[in-house]
CSV table of C-alpha atoms in Angstrom, one decimal:
chain,number,residue,atom,x,y,z
A,12,MET,CA,-41.4,38.5,36.6
A,13,ASN,CA,-43.8,37.4,33.8
A,14,PRO,CA,-47.1,36.9,36.2
A,15,LEU,CA,-47.7,33.6,34.3
A,16,VAL,CA,-44.3,32.1,35.8
A,17,THR,CA,-45.0,33.9,39.1
A,18,TYR,CA,-48.0,32.2,39.8
A,19,MET,CA,-46.8,29.0,38.7
A,20,ILE,CA,-43.7,28.8,40.9
A,21,THR,CA,-46.6,29.4,44.1
A,22,PRO,CA,-47.9,26.3,44.3
A,23,LEU,CA,-44.4,24.9,43.8
A,24,LEU,CA,-43.2,26.6,46.9
A,25,ILE,CA,-46.4,25.3,48.7
A,26,TRP,CA,-45.5,21.6,47.5
A,27,ALA,CA,-41.5,21.9,48.0
A,28,GLY,CA,-42.1,23.2,51.6
A,29,ILE,CA,-44.6,20.7,52.3
A,30,PHE,CA,-43.0,18.1,50.8
A,31,GLY,CA,-39.6,18.8,52.2
A,32,TYR,CA,-41.0,18.8,56.0
A,33,LEU,CA,-43.0,15.3,55.0
A,34,PHE,CA,-39.4,13.9,53.6
A,35,TRP,CA,-37.6,15.3,56.7
A,36,LEU,CA,-40.0,13.5,59.2
A,37,ASP,CA,-39.9,10.3,57.4
A,38,MET,CA,-36.1,10.2,57.0
A,39,ARG,CA,-36.0,11.2,61.2
A,40,LEU,CA,-38.6,8.5,61.9
A,41,ARG,CA,-37.0,5.8,59.6
A,42,ALA,CA,-33.4,6.4,61.2
A,43,LEU,CA,-35.3,6.2,64.6
A,44,GLU,CA,-37.0,3.0,64.0
A,45,LYS,CA,-33.7,1.3,62.5
A,46,ARG,CA,-32.0,2.3,65.6
A,47,LEU,CA,-34.7,0.9,67.6
A,48,GLU,CA,-34.7,-2.2,65.6
A,49,GLU,CA,-30.8,-2.5,66.6
A,50,GLU,CA,-31.4,-1.6,70.2
A,51,ALA,CA,-33.8,-4.3,70.5
A,52,ARG,CA,-31.4,-7.0,68.9
A,53,ARG,CA,-28.7,-5.8,71.1
B,13,MET,CA,-53.4,8.5,58.1
B,14,SER,CA,-54.1,5.8,55.7
B,15,THR,CA,-52.8,5.3,52.6
B,16,THR,CA,-55.9,5.9,50.6
B,17,GLY,CA,-56.6,9.0,52.4
B,18,LYS,CA,-53.0,10.6,51.4
B,19,ILE,CA,-54.1,9.7,47.7
B,20,LEU,CA,-57.2,11.3,47.8
B,21,THR,CA,-55.5,14.1,49.5
B,22,GLY,CA,-53.0,14.1,46.7
B,23,ILE,CA,-55.3,14.3,44.0
B,24,TRP,CA,-58.1,17.1,45.5
B,25,THR,CA,-55.2,19.3,46.4
B,26,ALA,CA,-53.7,18.6,42.9
B,27,GLY,CA,-57.5,19.2,41.1
B,28,ALA,CA,-57.5,22.6,43.5
B,29,ILE,CA,-54.3,23.5,41.6
B,30,VAL,CA,-55.3,22.3,38.4
B,31,ALA,CA,-58.7,24.4,38.5
B,32,ALA,CA,-56.5,27.8,39.6
B,33,PHE,CA,-54.6,27.4,36.9
B,34,LEU,CA,-57.5,26.3,34.4
B,35,TRP,CA,-60.7,27.1,35.3
B,36,LEU,CA,-60.1,30.4,37.1
B,37,PRO,CA,-61.2,33.7,34.8
B,38,PRO,CA,-58.4,36.3,35.3
B,39,ALA,CA,-59.3,38.3,38.2
B,40,GLN,CA,-60.9,42.1,37.5
B,41,GLY,CA,-59.5,44.8,39.7
B,42,PHE,CA,-56.4,43.5,40.0
B,43,ARG,CA,-53.1,45.1,38.3
B,44,SER,CA,-52.3,41.7,37.1
B,45,PRO,CA,-55.7,39.5,36.8
B,46,GLU,CA,-53.3,36.5,36.0
B,47,ALA,CA,-51.3,36.6,39.2
B,48,ALA,CA,-54.4,37.1,41.4
B,49,ARG,CA,-54.2,33.3,41.4
B,50,ILE,CA,-51.9,33.6,43.9
B,51,VAL,CA,-54.9,34.4,46.1
B,52,VAL,CA,-55.7,31.0,45.7
B,53,PHE,CA,-52.5,29.8,47.5
B,54,HIS,CA,-51.5,32.1,49.8
B,55,VAL,CA,-54.6,32.5,51.5
B,56,PRO,CA,-55.0,29.1,52.9
B,57,CYS,CA,-51.0,29.2,53.6
B,58,ALA,CA,-52.2,32.1,55.9
B,59,ILE,CA,-55.0,30.4,57.5
B,60,LEU,CA,-54.1,27.3,58.3
B,61,THR,CA,-50.8,29.4,60.2
B,62,PHE,CA,-53.7,30.8,62.5
B,63,VAL,CA,-55.2,27.2,62.7
B,64,ALA,CA,-51.8,25.4,63.5
B,65,PHE,CA,-51.0,28.3,66.9
B,66,LEU,CA,-54.8,27.9,67.7
B,67,VAL,CA,-54.1,24.2,67.8
B,68,ASN,CA,-50.8,25.1,70.0
B,69,ALA,CA,-52.6,27.1,72.2
B,70,ALA,CA,-55.1,24.6,73.2
B,71,TYR,CA,-52.8,21.9,73.6
B,72,SER,CA,-50.8,23.4,75.6
B,73,TRP,CA,-54.0,24.8,77.9
B,74,LEU,CA,-54.7,20.9,78.3
B,75,TYR,CA,-51.2,20.1,78.9
B,76,LEU,CA,-51.1,22.7,82.1
B,77,ARG,CA,-54.5,20.7,83.0
B,78,SER,CA,-53.5,17.0,82.4
B,79,ARG,CA,-49.4,17.5,82.6
B,80,HIS,CA,-49.3,14.0,79.9
B,81,PRO,CA,-46.3,14.5,78.1
B,82,LEU,CA,-48.3,13.2,74.3
B,83,THR,CA,-50.2,16.8,75.0
B,84,ASP,CA,-46.8,18.6,74.9
B,85,ALA,CA,-45.6,16.9,72.2
B,86,LYS,CA,-48.9,17.9,70.3
B,87,ALA,CA,-48.6,21.6,70.8
B,88,ASN,CA,-45.1,21.4,70.1
B,89,ALA,CA,-45.9,19.6,66.5
B,90,ALA,CA,-48.5,22.2,66.1
B,91,ALA,CA,-46.4,25.0,66.4
B,92,GLU,CA,-43.8,23.9,64.0
B,93,LEU,CA,-46.7,23.2,61.4
B,94,GLY,CA,-47.8,27.0,62.3
B,95,MET,CA,-44.2,28.3,61.6
B,96,LEU,CA,-44.3,26.3,58.3
B,97,PHE,CA,-47.6,27.3,56.7
B,98,ALA,CA,-46.8,31.4,58.1
B,99,VAL,CA,-43.0,30.6,56.2
B,100,LEU,CA,-45.1,29.9,53.1
B,101,ALA,CA,-47.7,32.2,53.8
B,102,THR,CA,-44.9,35.1,53.6
B,103,VAL,CA,-42.9,33.3,50.6
B,104,THR,CA,-46.4,33.4,48.2
B,105,GLY,CA,-47.4,36.7,49.6
B,106,SER,CA,-44.0,38.2,48.5
B,107,LEU,CA,-44.5,36.6,44.9
B,108,PHE,CA,-48.1,38.4,44.9
B,109,ALA,CA,-46.6,41.7,45.9
B,110,MET,CA,-44.2,41.7,43.4
B,111,GLU,CA,-46.9,41.5,40.6
B,112,GLN,CA,-49.6,43.6,42.2
B,113,TRP,CA,-48.0,46.1,44.2
B,114,GLY,CA,-44.4,46.5,42.4
B,115,SER,CA,-42.1,45.2,45.3
B,116,ALA,CA,-41.7,41.8,47.3
B,117,TRP,CA,-41.7,43.8,50.4
B,118,ASN,CA,-43.9,46.8,51.4
B,119,TRP,CA,-43.7,46.7,55.4
B,120,ASP,CA,-47.5,46.6,55.0
B,121,PRO,CA,-49.3,45.9,58.6
B,122,ARG,CA,-50.3,42.2,57.7
B,123,GLU,CA,-46.5,41.8,55.9
B,124,THR,CA,-45.5,43.4,59.6
B,125,SER,CA,-47.7,41.1,61.7
B,126,ILE,CA,-46.2,38.4,60.0
B,127,VAL,CA,-42.8,38.5,60.6
B,128,MET,CA,-43.6,40.0,64.5
B,129,LEU,CA,-45.2,36.4,64.5
B,130,MET,CA,-42.7,34.4,63.5
B,131,LEU,CA,-40.5,35.8,65.9
B,132,VAL,CA,-42.9,35.2,68.9
B,133,TYR,CA,-42.9,31.7,68.0
B,134,ALA,CA,-39.1,31.9,67.0
B,135,ALA,CA,-38.8,32.2,70.6
B,136,TYR,CA,-41.1,29.4,72.0
B,137,PHE,CA,-38.9,27.1,70.2
B,138,VAL,CA,-36.2,28.7,71.6
B,139,LEU,CA,-37.3,28.7,75.4
B,140,ARG,CA,-38.0,24.7,74.3
B,141,GLY,CA,-34.1,24.2,73.2
B,142,ALA,CA,-33.2,26.2,76.7
B,143,VAL,CA,-34.7,24.1,78.7
B,144,GLU,CA,-33.4,20.3,79.5
B,145,GLU,CA,-36.0,19.2,81.6
B,146,LYS,CA,-39.1,17.5,80.1
B,147,SER,CA,-41.6,18.5,82.7
B,148,LYS,CA,-40.0,21.9,83.2
B,149,ARG,CA,-39.6,22.5,79.5
B,150,ALA,CA,-43.2,21.3,79.1
B,151,ARG,CA,-44.5,23.7,81.7
B,152,LEU,CA,-42.4,27.0,80.8
B,153,SER,CA,-43.5,26.5,76.7
B,154,ALA,CA,-47.0,25.9,77.7
B,155,ALA,CA,-47.4,29.3,79.5
B,156,TYR,CA,-45.3,30.7,77.0
B,157,ALA,CA,-47.7,29.7,74.6
B,158,LEU,CA,-50.8,30.4,76.1
B,159,LEU,CA,-49.0,34.2,76.7
B,160,ALA,CA,-48.7,34.2,72.6
B,161,PHE,CA,-52.3,33.5,71.5
B,162,PRO,CA,-53.5,36.7,72.4
B,163,ALA,CA,-50.7,38.3,70.6
B,164,MET,CA,-51.3,36.3,67.9
B,165,VAL,CA,-54.7,36.7,67.9
B,166,PHE,CA,-53.8,40.5,67.7
B,167,LEU,CA,-51.5,40.4,65.1
B,168,ILE,CA,-53.9,38.3,62.8
B,169,TRP,CA,-56.8,40.0,63.6
B,170,ILE,CA,-56.8,43.4,64.9
B,171,LEU,CA,-53.4,45.1,63.9
B,172,PRO,CA,-54.4,44.7,60.0
B,173,ARG,CA,-57.8,46.6,60.4
B,174,ILE,CA,-56.8,49.2,62.5
B,175,VAL,CA,-54.3,50.7,60.3
B,176,GLU,CA,-54.3,51.5,56.9
B,177,SER,CA,-53.4,48.2,54.5
B,178,LEU,CA,-52.9,47.2,50.8
B,179,HIS,CA,-54.4,44.0,51.7
B,180,PRO,CA,-58.3,44.0,51.8
B,181,THR,CA,-60.2,42.6,54.3
B,182,ASN,CA,-63.7,40.8,54.3
B,183,THR,CA,-62.9,39.3,50.9
B,184,LEU,CA,-63.2,35.5,51.8
B,185,PHE,CA,-67.2,35.4,53.1
B,186,SER,CA,-68.8,38.4,51.2
B,187,ARG,CA,-70.4,38.3,48.0
B,188,SER,CA,-68.6,41.6,47.2
B,189,GLY,CA,-65.2,40.2,47.4
B,190,LEU,CA,-63.8,37.6,45.8
B,191,ASP,CA,-65.8,36.2,42.8
B,192,ALA,CA,-67.2,32.8,43.8
B,193,SER,CA,-65.3,30.4,41.4
B,194,TYR,CA,-61.8,32.3,43.2
B,195,ARG,CA,-63.8,31.2,46.5
B,196,ILE,CA,-64.5,27.8,45.6
B,197,THR,CA,-60.8,27.0,44.3
B,198,LEU,CA,-59.4,28.6,47.4
B,199,TRP,CA,-61.5,26.6,50.2
B,200,SER,CA,-61.0,23.4,48.2
B,201,PHE,CA,-57.6,23.9,48.2
B,202,PHE,CA,-57.5,24.7,52.2
B,203,ALA,CA,-59.4,21.5,52.4
B,204,GLY,CA,-56.8,19.7,50.8
B,205,LEU,CA,-54.4,21.6,52.7
B,206,LEU,CA,-55.8,20.9,55.8
B,207,ALA,CA,-55.4,17.5,55.3
B,208,VAL,CA,-51.7,17.5,54.4
B,209,PHE,CA,-51.4,19.2,58.0
B,210,VAL,CA,-53.5,16.4,59.6
B,211,TRP,CA,-50.6,14.0,58.0
B,212,MET,CA,-48.2,16.2,59.0
B,213,PHE,CA,-49.2,16.4,62.6
B,214,ARG,CA,-49.6,12.9,62.9
B,215,LEU,CA,-46.0,12.0,61.2
B,216,ARG,CA,-44.5,14.6,63.5
B,217,LEU,CA,-46.2,12.6,66.6
B,218,GLN,CA,-44.7,9.3,65.5
B,219,VAL,CA,-41.2,11.1,65.1
B,220,GLU,CA,-41.9,12.1,68.7
B,221,LEU,CA,-43.3,8.6,70.2
B,222,ALA,CA,-40.2,6.7,68.6
B,223,GLU,CA,-37.9,9.2,69.9
B,224,ALA,CA,-39.3,8.5,73.2
B,225,ARG,CA,-39.4,5.0,73.0
B,226,LEU,CA,-35.5,4.6,72.0
B,227,ARG,CA,-34.7,7.6,75.1
B,228,GLN,CA,-36.5,4.7,77.4
B,229,GLN,CA,-34.3,2.1,76.0
B,230,TYR,CA,-31.4,3.8,76.5
B,231,HIS,CA,-32.4,4.7,79.9
B,232,ARG,CA,-33.1,0.7,80.7
B,233,ASP,CA,-29.7,-0.1,79.4
B,234,ALA,CA,-28.4,2.2,81.4
B,235,ILE,CA,-29.9,1.1,84.8
B,236,ALA,CA,-29.2,-2.6,83.7
B,237,GLU,CA,-25.4,-1.8,82.7
B,238,ALA,CA,-25.2,0.3,86.6
B,239,THR,CA,-27.0,-2.8,88.3
B,240,LEU,CA,-24.1,-5.0,86.7
B,241,ALA,CA,-21.5,-2.9,87.8
B,242,GLY,CA,-23.0,-2.9,91.3
B,243,GLU,CA,-23.0,-7.2,90.9
B,244,ILE,CA,-19.6,-7.0,89.7
B,245,GLN,CA,-18.2,-5.0,92.9
């Protein structure tokens, strides 16, 4: 593989990992908050 | 983390990435001098793996002293982040190895030790998943984390130094190691990643607290329903 491509992929992979985890946490938090709101309304 | 903090973190890390592409010269002494820039991204991930597992051990020890559920949640959050950064360090390291050593995986002591480290902490998550009772799970996983900690120190700091390795040692702090511009960019990226680490850690704890609140709510509902059923009878 072209070294230029290799080292440009590296930060993208790091950000994909980090943002993937952040996105998953955020989605989970939103879902939990929604359920808490629904439970409070019942 | 405040919105300003998040924006500043984003700008800081983006700046470090741009510096790695535009400011750093190709590194001398490498087979692929251009691809040597990967070091700037790979090494901070590896250091953060160590930091995360260190935090995990510290909170596990604190849990065994205080028995506070939040301390257990913090230990778990740190272990999750440690695993994430271990995977990122492995993937970025493989890309670098492909350019530098001609193969993505060489069974180098450091490569082998990070796989062993991931297995050790995978067992931590298996243990947590296997015990249902909360305080027992927290107690057992804290004890396991304290046993895993010396293994982690051995695998990261000792093993690669006593066995011949393709990885260089003492390049981060000594002047004879990496060029100053590389060290500045590497530590700047590390600072940015550390801020992201704190952000993720706090978000993970928020999730844990929301789950606890929901469990409490269900528990209260179950008690209310049982009381009502008793009154009707």
